[in-house]
Amino acid sequence: GRALPHSYRLMTGGNPRLEAETADTWTFGVVWQSSERAFTISADWYEIEIDNVVAGLGFLAAYQQCFNSNGTSNPTFDPKNEYCQRITRDPVNSEPLLVYGGNYNFSQRLTSGIDLSVDWSTSLGEGTFGVRSSANKLLTWKQPQFQEPDSPLIEYAGYGTDGNTGGYDYQLFTTFYWQRESMNIGLNWN
């Protein structure tokens, strides 16, 4: 016969040892608005350092930490290691059955950047037409490559994105809008 691929199950739940994320946040910004209020420009700089980042423990991460893939998560290969305890195996053939995942505190995340926003509007017909544009220059986005408490921070700014990391250098979001009383029509893109 032919072997069937394994299917692995992940069960997520609460974690009574989960701690709140904490952050140090620094911002500085300026806003200028024309006297007739039809034109506004703002610029902001930010820097954010988050400790105890909360993230989900997945199937692969549990195995990597249990089997000491980083050299520090379980150096003695102790089956009582917290990551190994999250793995359930079949008592007959020791095949993996289930990983109890959930949220854990992992390492930290650092980011900084500059935001620039411009808003212009004018009367058009019986309403107001306007353009609002926001741009962001990402200066840094550092986080661990792996979900582990002591993993080194890696710079992701400017290296694309996988949906979980910063990645971009610049990001632009623009809206064209027309509004009249409680009606608002707009076109957005980024």
mmCIF file of C-alpha atoms in Angstrom:
data_model
loop_
_atom_site.group_PDB
_atom_site.id
_atom_site.type_symbol
_atom_site.label_atom_id
_atom_site.label_comp_id
_atom_site.label_asym_id
_atom_site.label_seq_id
_atom_site.Cartn_x
_atom_site.Cartn_y
_atom_site.Cartn_z
ATOM 1 C CA GLY A 1 0.000 0.000 0.000
ATOM 2 C CA ARG A 2 0.942 3.595 -0.116
ATOM 3 C CA ALA A 3 1.572 5.766 2.915
ATOM 4 C CA LEU A 4 -0.890 8.565 3.562
ATOM 5 C CA PRO A 5 0.413 11.958 4.626
ATOM 6 C CA HIS A 6 0.055 12.789 8.288
ATOM 7 C CA SER A 7 -2.463 15.334 9.345
ATOM 8 C CA TYR A 8 -1.549 17.335 12.415
ATOM 9 C CA ARG A 9 -3.967 19.033 14.714
ATOM 10 C CA LEU A 10 -3.454 22.222 16.655
ATOM 11 C CA MET A 11 -5.731 23.104 19.548
ATOM 12 C CA THR A 12 -5.526 26.629 20.874
ATOM 13 C CA GLY A 13 -6.679 27.825 24.223
ATOM 14 C CA GLY A 14 -5.920 30.135 27.094
ATOM 15 C CA ASN A 15 -2.593 30.534 28.852
ATOM 16 C CA PRO A 16 -2.790 31.413 32.556
ATOM 17 C CA ARG A 17 0.881 32.494 32.498
ATOM 18 C CA LEU A 18 0.338 35.035 29.704
ATOM 19 C CA GLU A 19 1.559 38.506 30.651
ATOM 20 C CA ALA A 20 0.433 41.813 29.184
ATOM 21 C CA GLU A 21 2.498 43.388 26.447
ATOM 22 C CA THR A 22 4.257 46.557 27.582
ATOM 23 C CA ALA A 23 5.552 49.338 25.374
ATOM 24 C CA ASP A 24 7.664 52.455 25.437
ATOM 25 C CA THR A 25 6.292 54.859 22.838
ATOM 26 C CA TRP A 26 7.797 58.124 21.683
ATOM 27 C CA THR A 27 6.103 60.449 19.210
ATOM 28 C CA PHE A 28 6.622 63.965 17.945
ATOM 29 C CA GLY A 29 4.407 65.709 15.451
ATOM 30 C CA VAL A 30 3.462 69.040 13.932
ATOM 31 C CA VAL A 31 0.288 70.184 12.162
ATOM 32 C CA TRP A 32 -0.201 73.210 9.940
ATOM 33 C CA GLN A 33 -3.586 74.341 8.652
ATOM 34 C CA SER A 34 -4.362 77.195 6.234
ATOM 35 C CA SER A 35 -6.431 80.081 7.577
ATOM 36 C CA GLU A 36 -9.481 79.021 5.519
ATOM 37 C CA ARG A 37 -9.011 75.397 6.717
ATOM 38 C CA ALA A 38 -9.007 74.028 3.144
ATOM 39 C CA PHE A 39 -5.443 72.718 3.377
ATOM 40 C CA THR A 40 -3.811 70.783 6.237
ATOM 41 C CA ILE A 41 -0.424 69.126 6.436
ATOM 42 C CA SER A 42 0.935 67.071 9.324
ATOM 43 C CA ALA A 43 4.167 65.218 10.012
ATOM 44 C CA ASP A 44 4.806 62.720 12.796
ATOM 45 C CA TRP A 45 7.819 60.719 13.946
ATOM 46 C CA TYR A 46 7.296 57.624 16.118
ATOM 47 C CA GLU A 47 9.375 55.003 17.889
ATOM 48 C CA ILE A 48 7.773 52.019 19.621
ATOM 49 C CA GLU A 49 9.437 49.249 21.630
ATOM 50 C CA ILE A 50 7.128 46.416 22.693
ATOM 51 C CA ASP A 51 8.199 43.839 25.288
ATOM 52 C CA ASN A 52 6.445 40.530 26.025
ATOM 53 C CA VAL A 53 4.985 40.443 22.496
ATOM 54 C CA VAL A 54 1.988 38.109 22.461
ATOM 55 C CA ALA A 55 1.942 35.614 19.583
ATOM 56 C CA GLY A 56 0.419 32.230 18.860
ATOM 57 C CA LEU A 57 2.402 29.032 19.370
ATOM 58 C CA GLY A 58 1.894 26.936 16.252
ATOM 59 C CA PHE A 59 2.577 23.292 15.506
ATOM 60 C CA LEU A 60 6.009 23.801 13.938
ATOM 61 C CA ALA A 61 7.183 26.317 16.558
ATOM 62 C CA ALA A 62 6.260 23.910 19.386
ATOM 63 C CA TYR A 63 8.372 21.148 17.795
ATOM 64 C CA GLN A 64 11.273 23.480 17.033
ATOM 65 C CA GLN A 65 11.373 24.689 20.626
ATOM 66 C CA CYS A 66 10.943 21.202 22.105
ATOM 67 C CA PHE A 67 13.766 19.785 19.980
ATOM 68 C CA ASN A 68 16.052 22.761 20.728
ATOM 69 C CA SER A 69 16.374 24.042 17.146
ATOM 70 C CA ASN A 70 17.836 27.323 18.414
ATOM 71 C CA GLY A 71 20.251 25.706 20.870
ATOM 72 C CA THR A 72 18.736 27.455 23.901
ATOM 73 C CA SER A 73 15.045 26.547 24.216
ATOM 74 C CA ASN A 74 15.640 22.983 25.512
ATOM 75 C CA PRO A 75 19.397 22.260 25.621
ATOM 76 C CA THR A 76 18.973 19.121 27.763
ATOM 77 C CA PHE A 77 16.119 17.790 25.589
ATOM 78 C CA ASP A 78 14.009 17.507 28.736
ATOM 79 C CA PRO A 79 10.577 16.006 27.887
ATOM 80 C CA LYS A 80 9.157 18.148 30.714
ATOM 81 C CA ASN A 81 10.155 21.342 28.872
ATOM 82 C CA GLU A 82 7.088 23.599 28.524
ATOM 83 C CA TYR A 83 7.122 23.302 24.714
ATOM 84 C CA CYS A 84 7.425 19.492 24.806
ATOM 85 C CA GLN A 85 4.501 19.359 27.232
ATOM 86 C CA ARG A 86 2.344 21.005 24.550
ATOM 87 C CA ILE A 87 2.819 17.992 22.222
ATOM 88 C CA THR A 88 0.568 14.916 22.523
ATOM 89 C CA ARG A 89 1.646 11.637 20.906
ATOM 90 C CA ASP A 90 -0.168 8.397 20.144
ATOM 91 C CA PRO A 91 0.543 6.027 23.070
ATOM 92 C CA VAL A 92 0.854 3.018 20.718
ATOM 93 C CA ASN A 93 3.163 4.233 17.928
ATOM 94 C CA SER A 94 4.366 7.643 19.266
ATOM 95 C CA GLU A 95 3.082 9.460 16.171
ATOM 96 C CA PRO A 96 2.264 13.128 16.818
ATOM 97 C CA LEU A 97 -1.436 13.642 17.440
ATOM 98 C CA LEU A 98 -2.027 17.133 18.719
ATOM 99 C CA VAL A 99 -0.237 20.297 19.770
ATOM 100 C CA TYR A 100 -1.841 22.484 22.386
ATOM 101 C CA GLY A 101 -1.041 25.942 21.080
ATOM 102 C CA GLY A 102 -2.305 29.278 22.226
ATOM 103 C CA ASN A 103 -0.827 32.623 23.042
ATOM 104 C CA TYR A 104 2.591 33.055 24.627
ATOM 105 C CA ASN A 105 4.881 35.971 25.392
ATOM 106 C CA PHE A 106 7.721 36.056 22.865
ATOM 107 C CA SER A 107 10.698 38.414 22.802
ATOM 108 C CA GLN A 108 10.145 42.009 21.663
ATOM 109 C CA ARG A 109 9.426 44.167 18.617
ATOM 110 C CA LEU A 110 10.880 47.561 17.678
ATOM 111 C CA THR A 111 9.585 49.940 15.040
ATOM 112 C CA SER A 112 10.039 53.576 14.061
ATOM 113 C CA GLY A 113 9.023 55.721 11.151
ATOM 114 C CA ILE A 114 7.737 58.993 9.798
ATOM 115 C CA ASP A 115 4.135 59.734 8.776
ATOM 116 C CA LEU A 116 3.183 62.602 6.479
ATOM 117 C CA SER A 117 -0.457 63.541 5.784
ATOM 118 C CA VAL A 118 -1.927 66.114 3.420
ATOM 119 C CA ASP A 119 -5.625 67.036 3.217
ATOM 120 C CA TRP A 120 -7.079 69.493 0.691
ATOM 121 C CA SER A 121 -10.733 70.327 0.061
ATOM 122 C CA THR A 122 -12.863 72.806 -1.888
ATOM 123 C CA SER A 123 -16.531 73.471 -2.567
ATOM 124 C CA LEU A 124 -17.899 71.598 -5.577
ATOM 125 C CA GLY A 125 -21.551 71.833 -6.567
ATOM 126 C CA GLU A 126 -23.667 71.422 -3.443
ATOM 127 C CA GLY A 127 -20.919 69.575 -1.556
ATOM 128 C CA THR A 128 -17.217 69.410 -0.835
ATOM 129 C CA PHE A 129 -14.563 67.650 -2.909
ATOM 130 C CA GLY A 130 -11.281 66.694 -1.289
ATOM 131 C CA VAL A 131 -8.090 64.671 -1.492
ATOM 132 C CA ARG A 132 -6.489 63.132 1.566
ATOM 133 C CA SER A 133 -3.130 61.377 1.273
ATOM 134 C CA SER A 134 -0.980 59.712 3.938
ATOM 135 C CA ALA A 135 2.552 58.417 3.451
ATOM 136 C CA ASN A 136 4.732 56.402 5.818
ATOM 137 C CA LYS A 137 8.496 55.926 5.673
ATOM 138 C CA LEU A 138 9.396 52.883 7.767
ATOM 139 C CA LEU A 139 12.777 53.523 9.383
ATOM 140 C CA THR A 140 13.041 50.246 11.278
ATOM 141 C CA TRP A 141 11.023 47.103 12.053
ATOM 142 C CA LYS A 142 12.915 44.606 14.176
ATOM 143 C CA GLN A 143 11.548 41.402 15.590
ATOM 144 C CA PRO A 144 12.745 37.829 16.107
ATOM 145 C CA GLN A 145 12.808 35.511 13.135
ATOM 146 C CA PHE A 146 11.442 32.728 15.315
ATOM 147 C CA GLN A 147 8.829 32.723 18.037
ATOM 148 C CA GLU A 148 11.140 32.204 20.972
ATOM 149 C CA PRO A 149 11.953 34.354 23.979
ATOM 150 C CA ASP A 150 15.685 34.900 23.337
ATOM 151 C CA SER A 151 15.847 34.934 19.556
ATOM 152 C CA PRO A 152 17.950 37.804 18.120
ATOM 153 C CA LEU A 153 16.112 40.717 16.542
ATOM 154 C CA ILE A 154 16.305 40.934 12.752
ATOM 155 C CA GLU A 155 15.683 44.047 10.650
ATOM 156 C CA TYR A 156 12.697 43.607 8.306
ATOM 157 C CA ALA A 157 12.257 47.192 7.055
ATOM 158 C CA GLY A 158 12.784 47.247 3.313
ATOM 159 C CA TYR A 159 12.726 43.468 2.834
ATOM 160 C CA GLY A 160 9.165 42.839 1.672
ATOM 161 C CA THR A 161 6.474 41.414 3.872
ATOM 162 C CA ASP A 162 5.027 38.029 4.747
ATOM 163 C CA GLY A 163 1.944 39.467 6.457
ATOM 164 C CA ASN A 164 3.512 39.325 9.919
ATOM 165 C CA THR A 165 6.427 41.699 9.532
ATOM 166 C CA GLY A 166 6.795 45.355 8.582
ATOM 167 C CA GLY A 167 8.691 44.945 5.347
ATOM 168 C CA TYR A 168 7.918 47.959 3.197
ATOM 169 C CA ASP A 169 10.107 51.086 2.878
ATOM 170 C CA TYR A 170 7.264 53.406 1.934
ATOM 171 C CA GLN A 171 3.508 53.068 2.069
ATOM 172 C CA LEU A 172 0.992 55.466 0.546
ATOM 173 C CA PHE A 173 -2.762 55.671 1.110
ATOM 174 C CA THR A 174 -4.878 58.181 -0.830
ATOM 175 C CA THR A 175 -8.579 59.032 -0.732
ATOM 176 C CA PHE A 176 -10.578 61.160 -3.161
ATOM 177 C CA TYR A 177 -13.927 62.121 -1.669
ATOM 178 C CA TRP A 178 -17.054 64.155 -2.211
ATOM 179 C CA GLN A 179 -19.432 64.811 0.646
ATOM 180 C CA ARG A 180 -22.736 66.555 1.142
ATOM 181 C CA GLU A 181 -24.446 66.639 4.518
ATOM 182 C CA SER A 182 -24.619 62.970 5.645
ATOM 183 C CA MET A 183 -23.665 61.496 2.246
ATOM 184 C CA ASN A 184 -20.019 60.700 1.518
ATOM 185 C CA ILE A 185 -18.608 59.100 -1.656
ATOM 186 C CA GLY A 186 -14.963 58.176 -1.847
ATOM 187 C CA LEU A 187 -12.298 56.233 -3.698
ATOM 188 C CA ASN A 188 -9.432 54.759 -1.650
ATOM 189 C CA TRP A 189 -6.251 52.991 -2.661
ATOM 190 C CA ASN A 190 -2.825 52.194 -1.283
#
